[in-house]
């Protein structure tokens, strides 16, 4: 934890958020999404409604292309 004090402020803030999530989970508290997470969820739901995701066949084609022989 001493090394954390040498990290950039943004990295320290990210670690603090993660620690709060872990603490809430250990207490059994309900998780509360951040405004940024809620916006991401909204974008994903919109993309789903608009058909913005790859089909199973498209995903399989990408995997097949990049799999090791």
XYZ file of C-alpha atoms in Angstrom:
69
model
C 0.000 0.000 0.000
C 2.974 2.323 0.481
C 3.656 2.236 -3.251
C 0.146 3.507 -3.946
C 1.135 6.837 -2.431
C 3.638 7.270 -5.283
C 1.042 6.596 -7.987
C -0.543 9.392 -10.025
C -3.682 10.847 -8.456
C -5.916 9.310 -11.140
C -4.583 5.810 -10.419
C -5.065 6.318 -6.687
C -8.665 7.416 -7.261
C -9.333 4.337 -9.401
C -7.949 2.071 -6.679
C -10.132 3.820 -4.091
C -13.233 3.179 -6.235
C -12.340 -0.496 -6.561
C -11.769 -0.761 -2.807
C -15.173 0.788 -2.126
C -16.827 -1.727 -4.473
C -15.103 -4.611 -2.702
C -16.079 -3.223 0.693
C -19.713 -2.826 -0.366
C -19.760 -6.412 -1.634
C -18.343 -7.716 1.623
C -20.983 -5.824 3.604
C -23.759 -7.091 1.371
C -24.645 -3.544 0.317
C -26.267 -3.001 -3.055
C -23.883 -1.812 -5.772
C -24.541 1.695 -7.045
C -23.288 2.378 -10.545
C -21.485 5.634 -11.262
C -22.965 8.126 -13.733
C -20.294 7.043 -16.238
C -21.234 3.376 -15.824
C -24.922 4.192 -16.214
C -24.152 6.121 -19.410
C -22.215 3.098 -20.722
C -25.125 0.816 -19.910
C -27.468 3.172 -21.747
C -25.158 3.166 -24.790
C -25.063 -0.630 -24.776
C -28.830 -0.938 -24.509
C -29.264 1.547 -27.358
C -26.795 -0.398 -29.505
C -28.694 -3.603 -28.751
C -32.006 -2.035 -29.748
C -30.440 -0.791 -32.983
C -28.856 -4.146 -33.788
C -25.367 -2.803 -33.179
C -23.875 -6.120 -32.108
C -22.182 -8.790 -34.159
C -24.130 -11.914 -35.011
C -23.007 -15.293 -33.687
C -21.719 -16.113 -37.167
C -19.662 -12.911 -37.325
C -18.127 -13.581 -33.913
C -17.296 -17.165 -34.865
C -15.674 -15.949 -38.095
C -13.376 -13.612 -36.151
C -12.468 -16.340 -33.666
C -11.804 -18.796 -36.488
C -9.553 -16.288 -38.231
C -7.451 -15.663 -35.115
C -7.342 -19.129 -33.582
C -4.037 -20.931 -33.625
C -3.978 -23.885 -35.943
